[in-house]
């Protein structure tokens, strides 16, 4: 073992005293010392080292494989014939460096050694990062002071801002969004890990991602071809399968692809119960049913976290990805369906007194796993103020709530994993329709005071914060109120939780990627096939009048162009309007002849999406400028809608002068931004006369169908699929098997009268064939589906209504 000279500081004495105050570490130290003395003369070498490009690999016999970068300055130390990384470069094996110990012991040892500044950095979760960085705006950064395209940098190089927050702010949790390619993502990971390996205690980067397996509609599926990543239906599409095993398979495949990209934490699953059909984020959930959502949440987290091979301990391994279940205690009850990313949607309401139902997907799903990892390793609370649910009367955003985090989640339900805020909760309040400035209920506090309140509530980590300064200020506020010992202990508690999630997945041993393995694994044909088959299982056939489906191949089809209206997306970015072919016609021609003349067609295929509100998704600044309160209905129908039956007054509101107390929208009128979808269906029906019209509806929210359902013969619903999957169902190459994971409302009156927190309390649409479009309904070629899935989730469904 090589000795390295180092200065002896006061904090070293403190670390040693703290070390010996922990019994399990003292036992370890004494045992290791005796073992080392008895074997130092006859120690058999049990490891070998090879170089793989820029990375050295160390193979321990019957032990862990280590990876390190020679450029980081890291050396090896040995004990019992095994090799270990000397991450703090002190020439000796410390407990946190010993891969033979459990993650909890290692995390406690390292937390005790870290400075307050280093722990503060560990508590940060970066803003959204693009690889390479954009030249400006939301994900902009520079390389050597220049925009990427002018810098001469490689796409996999670290940007200036990334180097700063990794080194100066000690940040180690990075949220990755866009990547140029899997290879670039892998190389960036290796560069980032080599950079931080030589800093401080050598704590690796724990990168994360929001869901990234969405489909590219016009991409052709070929059984022998791969892609950038496997493509699956979104969460609500997976729910339409009613198949936890399918969701578990997705988790297993997605986790392997994530790890090959350098991603070790998934900011998912989103297990909110979507009990209000108007919510913007409905499609990211598993729907409104608590039992189905709990089963799918369990399967999802098990699939991501439990390593199917390369296990380290207790189910965790080198294929594991930490799952961050969200959003505690449920974000699907925004009043009027509005979303809490904006000031107009900050209140979650519970007119049915049904909060406990929204906890089921967590308590009986994400926190109750079948695999060895036990429970989701992280949780994210939502932005919302869960209005009048705190017995103390406090109405603050969930991340600031000592009741929802400290008392309920931590104490009552015993959750000891990481709790991370949603992104941007400590930013200052913006305008009513500003995106991502969400300090709801604590708008009066300073930035440091917001951080402090979050810490005292029991939260460990701050989403979307790259700077350690406010966290350190919060620490000083705590010292002033509780003393140094208390705050040091509070910081170490969070540090242990955060470090355990890094230790468990093997990042301290080998955070590096083999670029060739990344190329061959991500989006490989086997994974692409599994994703494509899942897409087929997610398609729901709602109407098949006179058995118009399937349509014989080589028939002639008329497919009208679709107008995509100008809109502002979820993050406020503008998307211009345009006309386009709704399908890849080259793929269509492999199934059918295509004509532009309805008179020449055997049938018509019309593709539309759910109604959406565009820029007035619950709020319109123009209304406020004219003297109104700004609040507007969110409509689930295409044509003009007047909110005659809306609630007045609202259940929740903000009495501050700059805000609005009564947020009613009764009597106001809106029209869906994509009303043109309805017009295209009706026009096509008129043009086709007595020939069949089939509609493919891409659903993001439950939709009122009365405006057109009686004018068509076939209706297929999907939740984001490749064009080819639709055509396989349409032509009969595959049979539909999906079930509605939601209710289709009969009209907007039932939408207004349902309770935001109660599932299954709407009147459902009844079609011209007499079928009720309720939860669990779907058709196959023989008729209405009735199988083990409907027996489990539909016949035994508990309807929770506390009116």
PDB file of C-alpha atoms in Angstrom, residues 210-476:
ATOM      1  CA  UNK A 210     -37.186  12.398 -17.646  1.00  0.00           C
ATOM      2  CA  UNK A 211     -38.911   9.686 -19.737  1.00  0.00           C
ATOM      3  CA  UNK A 212     -37.115   9.483 -23.111  1.00  0.00           C
ATOM      4  CA  UNK A 213     -38.576   6.410 -24.851  1.00  0.00           C
ATOM      5  CA  UNK A 214     -41.275   8.242 -26.795  1.00  0.00           C
ATOM      6  CA  UNK A 215     -42.139   7.178 -30.309  1.00  0.00           C
ATOM      7  CA  UNK A 216     -41.217   8.914 -33.554  1.00  0.00           C
ATOM      8  CA  UNK A 217     -44.461   8.574 -35.474  1.00  0.00           C
ATOM      9  CA  UNK A 218     -43.098   8.499 -39.026  1.00  0.00           C
ATOM     10  CA  UNK A 219     -40.151   6.192 -38.270  1.00  0.00           C
ATOM     11  CA  UNK A 220     -40.481   2.824 -39.979  1.00  0.00           C
ATOM     12  CA  UNK A 221     -40.152  -0.297 -37.854  1.00  0.00           C
ATOM     13  CA  UNK A 222     -38.029  -3.088 -39.279  1.00  0.00           C
ATOM     14  CA  UNK A 223     -37.466  -6.246 -37.248  1.00  0.00           C
ATOM     15  CA  UNK A 224     -33.751  -6.268 -38.035  1.00  0.00           C
ATOM     16  CA  UNK A 225     -33.141  -2.561 -37.540  1.00  0.00           C
ATOM     17  CA  UNK A 226     -32.146  -0.610 -34.471  1.00  0.00           C
ATOM     18  CA  UNK A 227     -32.528   3.037 -33.490  1.00  0.00           C
ATOM     19  CA  UNK A 228     -31.216   5.721 -31.173  1.00  0.00           C
ATOM     20  CA  UNK A 229     -33.324   4.264 -28.352  1.00  0.00           C
ATOM     21  CA  UNK A 230     -36.208   1.802 -28.163  1.00  0.00           C
ATOM     22  CA  UNK A 231     -39.621   3.383 -28.729  1.00  0.00           C
ATOM     23  CA  UNK A 232     -42.548   2.666 -26.416  1.00  0.00           C
ATOM     24  CA  UNK A 233     -45.982   4.144 -25.808  1.00  0.00           C
ATOM     25  CA  UNK A 234     -46.125   6.755 -23.067  1.00  0.00           C
ATOM     26  CA  UNK A 235     -47.338   5.998 -19.545  1.00  0.00           C
ATOM     27  CA  UNK A 236     -51.044   6.238 -20.354  1.00  0.00           C
ATOM     28  CA  UNK A 237     -50.401   3.983 -23.378  1.00  0.00           C
ATOM     29  CA  UNK A 238     -48.686   1.405 -21.186  1.00  0.00           C
ATOM     30  CA  UNK A 239     -51.697   1.629 -18.875  1.00  0.00           C
ATOM     31  CA  UNK A 240     -53.989   0.787 -21.835  1.00  0.00           C
ATOM     32  CA  UNK A 241     -52.341  -2.651 -21.919  1.00  0.00           C
ATOM     33  CA  UNK A 242     -53.577  -3.299 -18.354  1.00  0.00           C
ATOM     34  CA  UNK A 243     -50.444  -5.467 -18.113  1.00  0.00           C
ATOM     35  CA  UNK A 244     -47.984  -5.012 -15.223  1.00  0.00           C
ATOM     36  CA  UNK A 245     -45.632  -7.586 -16.790  1.00  0.00           C
ATOM     37  CA  UNK A 246     -45.325  -5.448 -19.907  1.00  0.00           C
ATOM     38  CA  UNK A 247     -44.514  -2.405 -17.779  1.00  0.00           C
ATOM     39  CA  UNK A 248     -41.921  -4.429 -15.865  1.00  0.00           C
ATOM     40  CA  UNK A 249     -40.334  -5.467 -19.168  1.00  0.00           C
ATOM     41  CA  UNK A 250     -40.216  -1.823 -20.216  1.00  0.00           C
ATOM     42  CA  UNK A 251     -38.463  -0.918 -16.962  1.00  0.00           C
ATOM     43  CA  UNK A 252     -35.859  -3.643 -17.429  1.00  0.00           C
ATOM     44  CA  UNK A 253     -35.068  -2.595 -20.997  1.00  0.00           C
ATOM     45  CA  UNK A 254     -35.175   1.116 -20.300  1.00  0.00           C
ATOM     46  CA  UNK A 255     -32.851   0.767 -17.298  1.00  0.00           C
ATOM     47  CA  UNK A 256     -30.224  -1.031 -19.397  1.00  0.00           C
ATOM     48  CA  UNK A 257     -30.448   1.666 -22.062  1.00  0.00           C
ATOM     49  CA  UNK A 258     -30.266   4.411 -19.440  1.00  0.00           C
ATOM     50  CA  UNK A 259     -27.129   2.930 -17.878  1.00  0.00           C
ATOM     51  CA  UNK A 260     -25.529   2.616 -21.332  1.00  0.00           C
ATOM     52  CA  UNK A 261     -26.148   6.357 -21.744  1.00  0.00           C
ATOM     53  CA  UNK A 262     -24.653   7.136 -18.333  1.00  0.00           C
ATOM     54  CA  UNK A 263     -28.030   7.728 -16.675  1.00  0.00           C
ATOM     55  CA  UNK A 264     -28.433   6.234 -13.187  1.00  0.00           C
ATOM     56  CA  UNK A 265     -31.645   7.947 -12.027  1.00  0.00           C
ATOM     57  CA  UNK A 266     -35.041   8.064 -13.731  1.00  0.00           C
ATOM     58  CA  UNK A 267     -37.243  11.038 -12.875  1.00  0.00           C
ATOM     59  CA  UNK A 268     -40.213   8.698 -13.134  1.00  0.00           C
ATOM     60  CA  UNK A 269     -42.672   7.067 -12.831  1.00  0.00           C
ATOM     61  CA  UNK A 270     -45.394   9.683 -12.639  1.00  0.00           C
ATOM     62  CA  UNK A 271     -47.905   7.914 -10.427  1.00  0.00           C
ATOM     63  CA  UNK A 272     -50.322  10.787  -9.826  1.00  0.00           C
ATOM     64  CA  UNK A 273     -53.929   9.666 -10.101  1.00  0.00           C
ATOM     65  CA  UNK A 274     -55.360  11.590 -13.056  1.00  0.00           C
ATOM     66  CA  UNK A 275     -58.747  12.095 -11.432  1.00  0.00           C
ATOM     67  CA  UNK A 276     -59.387  15.368 -13.267  1.00  0.00           C
ATOM     68  CA  UNK A 277     -59.690  14.684 -17.008  1.00  0.00           C
ATOM     69  CA  UNK A 278     -58.589  18.201 -17.983  1.00  0.00           C
ATOM     70  CA  UNK A 279     -55.108  18.104 -16.411  1.00  0.00           C
ATOM     71  CA  UNK A 280     -52.339  18.980 -18.882  1.00  0.00           C
ATOM     72  CA  UNK A 281     -50.160  16.120 -17.570  1.00  0.00           C
ATOM     73  CA  UNK A 282     -52.846  13.429 -17.768  1.00  0.00           C
ATOM     74  CA  UNK A 283     -50.963  11.541 -20.492  1.00  0.00           C
ATOM     75  CA  UNK A 284     -47.873  11.174 -18.285  1.00  0.00           C
ATOM     76  CA  UNK A 285     -49.827   9.163 -15.706  1.00  0.00           C
ATOM     77  CA  UNK A 286     -51.224   5.635 -15.599  1.00  0.00           C
ATOM     78  CA  UNK A 287     -54.745   7.097 -15.414  1.00  0.00           C
ATOM     79  CA  UNK A 288     -57.291   7.595 -12.613  1.00  0.00           C
ATOM     80  CA  UNK A 289     -57.618   4.051 -11.230  1.00  0.00           C
ATOM     81  CA  UNK A 290     -55.731   3.593  -7.931  1.00  0.00           C
ATOM     82  CA  UNK A 291     -55.407  -0.199  -8.174  1.00  0.00           C
ATOM     83  CA  UNK A 292     -54.137  -0.289 -11.775  1.00  0.00           C
ATOM     84  CA  UNK A 293     -51.796   2.625 -11.108  1.00  0.00           C
ATOM     85  CA  UNK A 294     -50.370   0.953  -7.989  1.00  0.00           C
ATOM     86  CA  UNK A 295     -49.720  -2.301  -9.867  1.00  0.00           C
ATOM     87  CA  UNK A 296     -48.083  -0.524 -12.798  1.00  0.00           C
ATOM     88  CA  UNK A 297     -46.051   1.717 -10.491  1.00  0.00           C
ATOM     89  CA  UNK A 298     -44.702  -1.328  -8.664  1.00  0.00           C
ATOM     90  CA  UNK A 299     -43.827  -3.062 -11.930  1.00  0.00           C
ATOM     91  CA  UNK A 300     -42.184   0.075 -13.343  1.00  0.00           C
ATOM     92  CA  UNK A 301     -39.977   0.722 -10.309  1.00  0.00           C
ATOM     93  CA  UNK A 302     -39.058  -2.946  -9.941  1.00  0.00           C
ATOM     94  CA  UNK A 303     -38.079  -3.053 -13.605  1.00  0.00           C
ATOM     95  CA  UNK A 304     -35.840  -0.014 -13.306  1.00  0.00           C
ATOM     96  CA  UNK A 305     -34.237  -0.689  -9.929  1.00  0.00           C
ATOM     97  CA  UNK A 306     -33.775  -4.458  -9.702  1.00  0.00           C
ATOM     98  CA  UNK A 307     -30.768  -5.647 -11.685  1.00  0.00           C
ATOM     99  CA  UNK A 308     -31.576  -8.749 -13.722  1.00  0.00           C
ATOM    100  CA  UNK A 309     -27.827  -9.464 -13.806  1.00  0.00           C
ATOM    101  CA  UNK A 310     -24.597  -7.863 -12.538  1.00  0.00           C
ATOM    102  CA  UNK A 311     -26.117  -7.579  -9.062  1.00  0.00           C
ATOM    103  CA  UNK A 312     -24.137  -5.876  -6.306  1.00  0.00           C
ATOM    104  CA  UNK A 313     -26.379  -6.309  -3.264  1.00  0.00           C
ATOM    105  CA  UNK A 314     -30.065  -6.486  -2.264  1.00  0.00           C
ATOM    106  CA  UNK A 315     -31.291  -6.347  -5.842  1.00  0.00           C
ATOM    107  CA  UNK A 316     -29.172  -3.332  -6.768  1.00  0.00           C
ATOM    108  CA  UNK A 317     -26.526  -3.657  -9.450  1.00  0.00           C
ATOM    109  CA  UNK A 318     -24.772  -2.180 -12.448  1.00  0.00           C
ATOM    110  CA  UNK A 319     -27.990  -2.366 -14.490  1.00  0.00           C
ATOM    111  CA  UNK A 320     -30.063  -0.650 -11.797  1.00  0.00           C
ATOM    112  CA  UNK A 321     -31.504   2.819 -12.208  1.00  0.00           C
ATOM    113  CA  UNK A 322     -32.853   4.734  -9.220  1.00  0.00           C
ATOM    114  CA  UNK A 323     -36.551   5.526  -9.721  1.00  0.00           C
ATOM    115  CA  UNK A 324     -37.938   8.847  -8.483  1.00  0.00           C
ATOM    116  CA  UNK A 325     -41.685   8.372  -8.030  1.00  0.00           C
ATOM    117  CA  UNK A 326     -43.706  11.524  -8.498  1.00  0.00           C
ATOM    118  CA  UNK A 327     -45.564  13.580  -7.420  1.00  0.00           C
ATOM    119  CA  UNK A 328     -46.257  13.233  -3.691  1.00  0.00           C
ATOM    120  CA  UNK A 329     -49.011  13.382  -2.449  1.00  0.00           C
ATOM    121  CA  UNK A 330     -50.556  13.429  -5.943  1.00  0.00           C
ATOM    122  CA  UNK A 331     -50.698  16.248  -8.485  1.00  0.00           C
ATOM    123  CA  UNK A 332     -53.805  15.366 -10.479  1.00  0.00           C
ATOM    124  CA  UNK A 333     -56.389  17.425  -8.565  1.00  0.00           C
ATOM    125  CA  UNK A 334     -55.678  20.962  -9.739  1.00  0.00           C
ATOM    126  CA  UNK A 335     -58.821  23.061  -9.529  1.00  0.00           C
ATOM    127  CA  UNK A 336     -60.480  23.255 -12.920  1.00  0.00           C
ATOM    128  CA  UNK A 337     -57.814  20.918 -14.307  1.00  0.00           C
ATOM    129  CA  UNK A 338     -55.166  23.647 -14.226  1.00  0.00           C
ATOM    130  CA  UNK A 339     -51.475  22.807 -13.768  1.00  0.00           C
ATOM    131  CA  UNK A 340     -49.201  24.073 -10.993  1.00  0.00           C
ATOM    132  CA  UNK A 341     -46.242  24.928 -13.238  1.00  0.00           C
ATOM    133  CA  UNK A 342     -48.124  28.221 -13.510  1.00  0.00           C
ATOM    134  CA  UNK A 343     -49.524  30.591 -10.909  1.00  0.00           C
ATOM    135  CA  UNK A 344     -53.039  30.095 -12.241  1.00  0.00           C
ATOM    136  CA  UNK A 345     -52.825  26.381 -11.373  1.00  0.00           C
ATOM    137  CA  UNK A 346     -51.163  26.345  -7.977  1.00  0.00           C
ATOM    138  CA  UNK A 347     -54.100  24.964  -6.001  1.00  0.00           C
ATOM    139  CA  UNK A 348     -54.954  21.268  -5.719  1.00  0.00           C
ATOM    140  CA  UNK A 349     -58.451  20.813  -4.330  1.00  0.00           C
ATOM    141  CA  UNK A 350     -60.283  17.926  -2.688  1.00  0.00           C
ATOM    142  CA  UNK A 351     -64.044  18.491  -2.948  1.00  0.00           C
ATOM    143  CA  UNK A 352     -64.567  14.734  -2.490  1.00  0.00           C
ATOM    144  CA  UNK A 353     -62.387  14.622   0.649  1.00  0.00           C
ATOM    145  CA  UNK A 354     -60.401  11.923  -1.148  1.00  0.00           C
ATOM    146  CA  UNK A 355     -56.718  12.636  -0.486  1.00  0.00           C
ATOM    147  CA  UNK A 356     -56.040   9.140   0.878  1.00  0.00           C
ATOM    148  CA  UNK A 357     -56.920   7.488  -2.438  1.00  0.00           C
ATOM    149  CA  UNK A 358     -54.152   9.502  -4.114  1.00  0.00           C
ATOM    150  CA  UNK A 359     -51.586   7.957  -1.763  1.00  0.00           C
ATOM    151  CA  UNK A 360     -52.371   4.381  -2.886  1.00  0.00           C
ATOM    152  CA  UNK A 361     -50.017   4.340  -5.914  1.00  0.00           C
ATOM    153  CA  UNK A 362     -47.166   5.273  -3.579  1.00  0.00           C
ATOM    154  CA  UNK A 363     -47.957   3.204  -0.482  1.00  0.00           C
ATOM    155  CA  UNK A 364     -49.192   0.079  -2.290  1.00  0.00           C
ATOM    156  CA  UNK A 365     -47.143   0.489  -5.464  1.00  0.00           C
ATOM    157  CA  UNK A 366     -43.861   2.411  -5.616  1.00  0.00           C
ATOM    158  CA  UNK A 367     -43.140   1.814  -1.900  1.00  0.00           C
ATOM    159  CA  UNK A 368     -44.104  -1.866  -1.916  1.00  0.00           C
ATOM    160  CA  UNK A 369     -41.912  -3.624  -4.464  1.00  0.00           C
ATOM    161  CA  UNK A 370     -41.646  -7.311  -5.227  1.00  0.00           C
ATOM    162  CA  UNK A 371     -37.904  -7.061  -5.928  1.00  0.00           C
ATOM    163  CA  UNK A 372     -35.019  -6.763  -3.517  1.00  0.00           C
ATOM    164  CA  UNK A 373     -34.676  -2.984  -3.675  1.00  0.00           C
ATOM    165  CA  UNK A 374     -37.829  -2.637  -1.569  1.00  0.00           C
ATOM    166  CA  UNK A 375     -39.137   0.781  -2.544  1.00  0.00           C
ATOM    167  CA  UNK A 376     -38.539   3.626  -4.951  1.00  0.00           C
ATOM    168  CA  UNK A 377     -35.264   5.199  -3.911  1.00  0.00           C
ATOM    169  CA  UNK A 378     -36.491   8.756  -4.427  1.00  0.00           C
ATOM    170  CA  UNK A 379     -39.707  10.779  -4.364  1.00  0.00           C
ATOM    171  CA  UNK A 380     -40.626  14.154  -5.829  1.00  0.00           C
ATOM    172  CA  UNK A 381     -43.425  16.281  -4.308  1.00  0.00           C
ATOM    173  CA  UNK A 382     -45.533  18.368  -6.681  1.00  0.00           C
ATOM    174  CA  UNK A 383     -45.662  22.137  -6.930  1.00  0.00           C
ATOM    175  CA  UNK A 384     -49.270  22.288  -5.775  1.00  0.00           C
ATOM    176  CA  UNK A 385     -50.704  23.690  -2.601  1.00  0.00           C
ATOM    177  CA  UNK A 386     -52.851  20.817  -1.358  1.00  0.00           C
ATOM    178  CA  UNK A 387     -55.520  23.248  -0.288  1.00  0.00           C
ATOM    179  CA  UNK A 388     -56.798  22.998   3.299  1.00  0.00           C
ATOM    180  CA  UNK A 389     -55.348  19.474   3.785  1.00  0.00           C
ATOM    181  CA  UNK A 390     -52.735  20.382   6.412  1.00  0.00           C
ATOM    182  CA  UNK A 391     -54.351  20.164   9.873  1.00  0.00           C
ATOM    183  CA  UNK A 392     -52.294  23.156  11.001  1.00  0.00           C
ATOM    184  CA  UNK A 393     -53.974  25.311   8.352  1.00  0.00           C
ATOM    185  CA  UNK A 394     -50.762  25.986   6.411  1.00  0.00           C
ATOM    186  CA  UNK A 395     -51.354  26.288   2.664  1.00  0.00           C
ATOM    187  CA  UNK A 396     -47.934  26.020   1.041  1.00  0.00           C
ATOM    188  CA  UNK A 397     -46.472  24.078  -1.871  1.00  0.00           C
ATOM    189  CA  UNK A 398     -45.922  20.430  -0.975  1.00  0.00           C
ATOM    190  CA  UNK A 399     -42.107  20.717  -0.942  1.00  0.00           C
ATOM    191  CA  UNK A 400     -42.371  23.399   1.755  1.00  0.00           C
ATOM    192  CA  UNK A 401     -44.842  21.422   3.867  1.00  0.00           C
ATOM    193  CA  UNK A 402     -43.612  19.928   7.131  1.00  0.00           C
ATOM    194  CA  UNK A 403     -46.933  18.110   7.300  1.00  0.00           C
ATOM    195  CA  UNK A 404     -46.809  16.374   3.904  1.00  0.00           C
ATOM    196  CA  UNK A 405     -43.059  15.629   3.937  1.00  0.00           C
ATOM    197  CA  UNK A 406     -41.922  15.443   7.542  1.00  0.00           C
ATOM    198  CA  UNK A 407     -45.018  14.260   9.354  1.00  0.00           C
ATOM    199  CA  UNK A 408     -46.804  12.183   6.713  1.00  0.00           C
ATOM    200  CA  UNK A 409     -44.159  10.835   4.312  1.00  0.00           C
ATOM    201  CA  UNK A 410     -41.234  10.511   6.739  1.00  0.00           C
ATOM    202  CA  UNK A 411     -42.860   9.758  10.094  1.00  0.00           C
ATOM    203  CA  UNK A 412     -46.253   8.193   9.424  1.00  0.00           C
ATOM    204  CA  UNK A 413     -45.189   6.119   6.395  1.00  0.00           C
ATOM    205  CA  UNK A 414     -41.519   5.652   7.316  1.00  0.00           C
ATOM    206  CA  UNK A 415     -40.026   6.707   4.004  1.00  0.00           C
ATOM    207  CA  UNK A 416     -36.254   7.225   4.339  1.00  0.00           C
ATOM    208  CA  UNK A 417     -35.268   7.606   0.693  1.00  0.00           C
ATOM    209  CA  UNK A 418     -34.332  10.794  -1.100  1.00  0.00           C
ATOM    210  CA  UNK A 419     -36.946  13.522  -1.408  1.00  0.00           C
ATOM    211  CA  UNK A 420     -36.178  16.005  -4.185  1.00  0.00           C
ATOM    212  CA  UNK A 421     -38.182  19.120  -4.977  1.00  0.00           C
ATOM    213  CA  UNK A 422     -39.652  19.642  -8.399  1.00  0.00           C
ATOM    214  CA  UNK A 423     -37.688  22.045 -10.568  1.00  0.00           C
ATOM    215  CA  UNK A 424     -37.656  25.738  -9.703  1.00  0.00           C
ATOM    216  CA  UNK A 425     -39.646  25.920  -6.463  1.00  0.00           C
ATOM    217  CA  UNK A 426     -37.170  28.344  -4.885  1.00  0.00           C
ATOM    218  CA  UNK A 427     -37.286  30.834  -7.775  1.00  0.00           C
ATOM    219  CA  UNK A 428     -39.087  34.128  -7.281  1.00  0.00           C
ATOM    220  CA  UNK A 429     -42.710  34.339  -8.321  1.00  0.00           C
ATOM    221  CA  UNK A 430     -43.390  35.554 -11.877  1.00  0.00           C
ATOM    222  CA  UNK A 431     -46.566  36.616 -13.630  1.00  0.00           C
ATOM    223  CA  UNK A 432     -49.684  34.498 -13.388  1.00  0.00           C
ATOM    224  CA  UNK A 433     -48.783  32.627 -16.592  1.00  0.00           C
ATOM    225  CA  UNK A 434     -44.994  32.483 -16.077  1.00  0.00           C
ATOM    226  CA  UNK A 435     -43.584  28.985 -16.412  1.00  0.00           C
ATOM    227  CA  UNK A 436     -41.541  27.283 -13.700  1.00  0.00           C
ATOM    228  CA  UNK A 437     -41.435  30.025 -11.037  1.00  0.00           C
ATOM    229  CA  UNK A 438     -43.329  28.177  -8.349  1.00  0.00           C
ATOM    230  CA  UNK A 439     -42.721  29.207  -4.702  1.00  0.00           C
ATOM    231  CA  UNK A 440     -46.400  28.690  -3.928  1.00  0.00           C
ATOM    232  CA  UNK A 441     -47.478  29.823  -0.494  1.00  0.00           C
ATOM    233  CA  UNK A 442     -44.041  31.175   0.473  1.00  0.00           C
ATOM    234  CA  UNK A 443     -43.718  33.939  -2.112  1.00  0.00           C
ATOM    235  CA  UNK A 444     -42.695  36.379   0.618  1.00  0.00           C
ATOM    236  CA  UNK A 445     -39.575  34.426   1.665  1.00  0.00           C
ATOM    237  CA  UNK A 446     -36.055  35.120   0.416  1.00  0.00           C
ATOM    238  CA  UNK A 447     -34.311  32.507  -1.695  1.00  0.00           C
ATOM    239  CA  UNK A 448     -32.286  31.301   1.292  1.00  0.00           C
ATOM    240  CA  UNK A 449     -35.372  31.182   3.507  1.00  0.00           C
ATOM    241  CA  UNK A 450     -37.153  29.028   0.922  1.00  0.00           C
ATOM    242  CA  UNK A 451     -34.250  26.582   0.914  1.00  0.00           C
ATOM    243  CA  UNK A 452     -34.242  26.526   4.700  1.00  0.00           C
ATOM    244  CA  UNK A 453     -37.968  25.845   4.935  1.00  0.00           C
ATOM    245  CA  UNK A 454     -37.601  22.974   2.451  1.00  0.00           C
ATOM    246  CA  UNK A 455     -34.761  21.453   4.482  1.00  0.00           C
ATOM    247  CA  UNK A 456     -36.724  21.737   7.711  1.00  0.00           C
ATOM    248  CA  UNK A 457     -39.708  20.063   6.039  1.00  0.00           C
ATOM    249  CA  UNK A 458     -37.554  16.961   5.483  1.00  0.00           C
ATOM    250  CA  UNK A 459     -36.540  17.384   1.834  1.00  0.00           C
ATOM    251  CA  UNK A 460     -33.008  16.433   0.752  1.00  0.00           C
ATOM    252  CA  UNK A 461     -32.474  17.985  -2.650  1.00  0.00           C
ATOM    253  CA  UNK A 462     -33.281  21.061  -4.734  1.00  0.00           C
ATOM    254  CA  UNK A 463     -34.370  20.428  -8.309  1.00  0.00           C
ATOM    255  CA  UNK A 464     -33.190  22.913 -10.941  1.00  0.00           C
ATOM    256  CA  UNK A 465     -30.637  24.674  -8.741  1.00  0.00           C
ATOM    257  CA  UNK A 466     -27.031  24.798  -9.969  1.00  0.00           C
ATOM    258  CA  UNK A 467     -25.671  27.085  -7.245  1.00  0.00           C
ATOM    259  CA  UNK A 468     -24.687  26.073  -3.713  1.00  0.00           C
ATOM    260  CA  UNK A 469     -24.844  29.612  -2.310  1.00  0.00           C
ATOM    261  CA  UNK A 470     -28.513  29.594  -1.242  1.00  0.00           C
ATOM    262  CA  UNK A 471     -28.112  26.172   0.395  1.00  0.00           C
ATOM    263  CA  UNK A 472     -25.161  27.424   2.425  1.00  0.00           C
ATOM    264  CA  UNK A 473     -27.155  30.496   3.437  1.00  0.00           C
ATOM    265  CA  UNK A 474     -29.939  28.148   4.557  1.00  0.00           C
ATOM    266  CA  UNK A 475     -27.365  26.246   6.629  1.00  0.00           C
ATOM    267  CA  UNK A 476     -26.345  29.478   8.362  1.00  0.00           C
TER     268      UNK A 476
END
